[in-house]
Coordinates of C-alpha atoms in Angstrom, one line a residue:
M593 CA 1.6 -21.8 9.5
C594 CA -1.9 -23.2 9.4
T595 CA -3.9 -23.1 6.2
C596 CA -7.3 -24.5 5.2
K597 CA -7.5 -27.5 2.8
S598 CA -8.9 -27.2 -0.7
G599 CA -12.7 -26.6 -0.6
F600 CA -12.5 -24.8 2.7
V601 CA -11.9 -21.1 3.6
G602 CA -10.7 -19.6 6.9
N603 CA -7.5 -18.8 8.8
G604 CA -6.2 -22.3 9.2
L605 CA -7.5 -22.6 12.7
N606 CA -11.2 -22.2 11.8
C607 CA -12.2 -23.6 8.4
T608 CA -15.6 -23.5 6.8
P609 CA -16.7 -25.5 3.7
V610 CA -17.0 -23.2 0.7
V611 CA -20.6 -24.4 0.1
F612 CA -21.7 -22.6 3.3
C613 CA -20.2 -19.2 2.2
G614 CA -22.3 -16.4 0.8
T615 CA -23.2 -12.7 1.1
T616 CA -24.6 -13.1 4.6
N617 CA -22.0 -15.6 5.9
T618 CA -18.6 -14.5 4.6
C619 CA -16.5 -17.3 6.1
C620 CA -13.5 -15.1 5.6
P621 CA -10.8 -14.2 8.1
P622 CA -10.3 -10.5 9.1
G623 CA -9.2 -8.3 6.3
Y624 CA -11.0 -10.3 3.6
I625 CA -14.5 -10.3 2.1
W626 CA -16.4 -13.1 0.3
D627 CA -16.6 -12.8 -3.5
N628 CA -19.6 -14.8 -4.7
T629 CA -18.5 -14.7 -8.3
K630 CA -15.0 -16.0 -7.6
K631 CA -16.2 -18.2 -4.8
A632 CA -13.2 -17.1 -2.7
C633 CA -12.1 -14.7 -0.1
V634 CA -10.6 -11.5 -1.6
D635 CA -8.6 -8.8 0.2
T636 CA -10.4 -5.8 1.5
N637 CA -8.6 -2.5 0.7
E638 CA -9.2 -0.7 3.9
C639 CA -7.3 2.3 2.7
L640 CA -10.1 3.2 0.2
N641 CA -12.6 3.8 3.0
S642 CA -11.7 6.0 6.0
L643 CA -14.3 4.1 8.0
L644 CA -12.3 0.9 7.7
H645 CA -8.9 2.2 8.9
T646 CA -7.6 4.2 11.8
C647 CA -4.7 6.0 10.1
L648 CA -4.5 9.7 10.5
T649 CA -4.6 10.6 6.8
Q650 CA -5.1 8.6 3.6
S651 CA -1.4 8.9 2.7
E652 CA -0.4 7.1 5.9
C653 CA -2.5 4.0 5.1
I654 CA -0.7 1.1 3.4
N655 CA -2.9 -1.7 2.2
M656 CA -1.5 -5.3 2.4
K657 CA -3.2 -8.7 1.9
G658 CA -5.5 -9.2 4.9
I659 CA -4.2 -6.2 6.8
Y660 CA -3.3 -2.5 6.5
L661 CA -0.5 -0.6 8.1
C662 CA -0.2 3.0 9.4
N663 CA 3.0 5.0 9.3
A664 CA 4.4 6.1 12.7
V665 CA 4.3 9.9 12.6
P666 CA 5.7 11.9 15.6
N667 CA 4.2 15.3 16.1
P668 CA 1.6 15.0 13.3
T669 CA -0.5 17.8 11.9
C670 CA -4.0 17.4 13.4
S671 CA -6.9 19.5 12.1
A672 CA -4.4 22.2 11.0
E673 CA -2.7 22.1 14.4
V674 CA 0.8 20.5 14.8
C675 CA 0.8 18.3 18.0
S676 CA 3.4 19.1 20.6
T677 CA 6.0 16.5 21.5
D678 CA 3.9 15.1 24.4
K679 CA 0.7 14.6 22.4
D680 CA -0.6 12.7 19.4
C681 CA -3.4 13.1 16.9
I682 CA -6.2 11.0 18.3
R683 CA -9.8 10.6 17.3
D684 CA -12.2 11.9 19.9
G685 CA -15.6 10.7 18.7
T686 CA -15.6 12.0 15.1
I687 CA -13.1 14.8 15.6
L688 CA -9.3 14.5 15.5
K689 CA -7.6 16.3 18.3
C690 CA -4.0 16.6 19.8
I691 CA -4.4 14.6 22.9
D692 CA -2.0 13.2 25.5
P693 CA -2.0 9.4 24.9
C694 CA -1.3 8.9 28.6
E695 CA -4.9 9.9 29.1
N696 CA -6.5 8.2 26.1
Y697 CA -5.6 4.6 25.5
Q698 CA -6.9 1.0 25.4
E699 CA -5.8 -1.7 27.8
I700 CA -4.2 -5.0 26.8
D701 CA -3.6 -8.2 28.8
G702 CA 0.2 -8.6 29.0
S703 CA 0.0 -11.8 31.1
R704 CA -0.7 -13.9 28.0
R705 CA 2.3 -12.3 26.2
L706 CA 5.0 -12.6 28.9
Y707 CA 8.6 -13.1 27.6
T708 CA 9.0 -16.1 29.9
L709 CA 6.1 -18.0 28.3
N710 CA 7.1 -20.7 25.8
S711 CA 4.9 -20.8 22.7
V712 CA 2.7 -24.0 22.5
G713 CA -0.6 -24.8 20.8
R714 CA -2.5 -22.0 19.1
F715 CA -0.8 -18.6 19.1
P716 CA -2.5 -15.3 19.7
T717 CA -1.8 -12.4 17.3
D718 CA -1.4 -8.7 17.7
R719 CA -1.4 -7.9 14.0
Y720 CA -4.9 -6.2 14.2
L721 CA -4.1 -3.8 17.1
F722 CA -4.3 -0.1 16.1
G723 CA -4.0 2.9 18.4
W724 CA -2.5 3.6 21.8
Y725 CA -2.4 0.7 24.3
R726 CA -1.3 0.3 28.0
Y727 CA -0.5 -3.1 29.5
K728 CA -2.3 -4.1 32.6
N729 CA -0.8 -5.0 36.0
G730 CA 2.4 -3.0 35.7
L731 CA 3.6 -4.7 32.5
G732 CA 5.0 -3.1 29.4
L733 CA 6.9 -4.2 26.3
R734 CA 9.9 -6.3 27.1
E735 CA 13.3 -4.6 26.3
G736 CA 16.0 -6.5 24.5
Y737 CA 16.0 -9.8 22.5
V738 CA 14.0 -12.7 24.0
G739 CA 14.4 -15.3 21.3
P740 CA 11.9 -17.1 19.1
L741 CA 8.9 -19.3 20.2
K742 CA 8.3 -17.0 23.2
C743 CA 5.4 -14.9 24.4
G744 CA 2.8 -17.2 22.7
S745 CA 4.4 -16.4 19.3
V746 CA 6.7 -17.9 16.7
E747 CA 8.9 -14.8 16.0
P748 CA 7.7 -12.2 18.6
Y749 CA 8.6 -8.5 18.8
S750 CA 10.3 -6.8 21.7
L751 CA 11.4 -3.2 22.2
S752 CA 14.9 -1.8 21.8
S753 CA 14.5 0.7 24.7
H754 CA 12.0 2.9 26.5
P755 CA 12.0 6.7 26.4
T756 CA 12.1 8.9 29.5
V757 CA 9.2 11.1 30.6
S758 CA 11.0 14.2 29.4
E759 CA 11.2 12.9 25.8
G760 CA 7.5 12.8 25.2
V761 CA 6.1 10.8 22.3
K762 CA 9.2 9.1 20.8
S763 CA 9.6 6.7 17.8
V764 CA 11.4 3.6 19.0
A765 CA 12.6 0.6 17.1
L766 CA 11.1 -2.9 17.6
L767 CA 13.3 -6.0 17.7
T768 CA 12.4 -9.1 15.7
N769 CA 13.2 -12.4 17.5
G770 CA 13.5 -14.6 14.5
L771 CA 14.0 -18.4 14.2
T772 CA 17.3 -18.0 12.5
S773 CA 18.5 -14.5 13.4
N774 CA 17.5 -11.4 15.5
T775 CA 17.1 -8.1 13.6
T776 CA 15.9 -4.6 14.1
G777 CA 12.2 -4.3 13.0
P778 CA 9.9 -1.4 12.3
S779 CA 9.4 1.5 14.7
I780 CA 6.4 2.4 16.9
L781 CA 5.5 5.4 19.0
V782 CA 6.1 5.1 22.8
K783 CA 5.5 7.5 25.6
A784 CA 6.6 7.3 29.3
C785 CA 3.8 8.6 31.5
A786 CA 4.4 10.6 34.7
A787 CA 2.0 8.3 36.5
G788 CA 4.4 5.4 36.2
Y789 CA 3.5 3.5 33.1
H790 CA 4.2 3.5 29.4
V791 CA 1.8 3.6 26.4
Y792 CA 2.5 2.2 23.0
K793 CA 1.0 3.1 19.6
F794 CA 0.4 -0.1 17.6
R795 CA -0.2 0.2 13.8
G796 CA -0.7 -3.3 12.5
L797 CA 1.7 -6.1 11.7
L798 CA 2.5 -7.9 8.5
K799 CA 2.9 -11.2 10.4
S800 CA 0.6 -12.9 12.9
E801 CA 3.0 -12.3 15.8
V802 CA 2.7 -10.7 19.2
Y803 CA 4.6 -8.0 21.2
C804 CA 6.4 -9.5 24.2
S805 CA 5.6 -8.1 27.6
G806 CA 7.6 -7.9 30.8
K807 CA 7.6 -6.2 34.2
L808 CA 8.4 -2.4 34.0
I809 CA 11.3 -1.2 36.1
G810 CA 10.4 2.4 37.0
L811 CA 10.7 5.5 34.9
N812 CA 13.5 8.0 34.4

């Protein structure tokens, strides 16, 4: 864990002298804002402002230090409509609609997160990913435990299993690959798409870890 020395602020990888911080140059890592009175970075409560978080409703936003989390909600109520098992409530511009996540997602580079990669140097983080994602180049979340210090992470996450196409949007448990033990982690929403790929709904992470990727082996 990298931290800035006394008199500096930042995330431990990029540190700025406090003397250079102010209202126009916050110097703070994501999830924090500069407090000129305290001369320190203080947590931003994203849940108090719907423009700062992507959770479906206020009750599903959980504020933590430096980050917020969204609950995984299968078949949510979306603008008075209950989404079917193959759709999710997704923001289309300024409007929430029940949309198929296989047709509305962001792309992510899985090659930097392969389960075969040993973790050295600076580690990337997936803790700020929110919404539906598809991995590029035929990759997806790796199933089963992979062990610690893999995928460019210290204690990475992998997936317990993938759903079939007929199951629609399904809540699936993550696996935590710890330094001392492997455990079952939080759940995320996953959907197998008929076109031959999977999409995953990420909702923030407490730790600065990554989701391990691997080659997908067809769909059922």
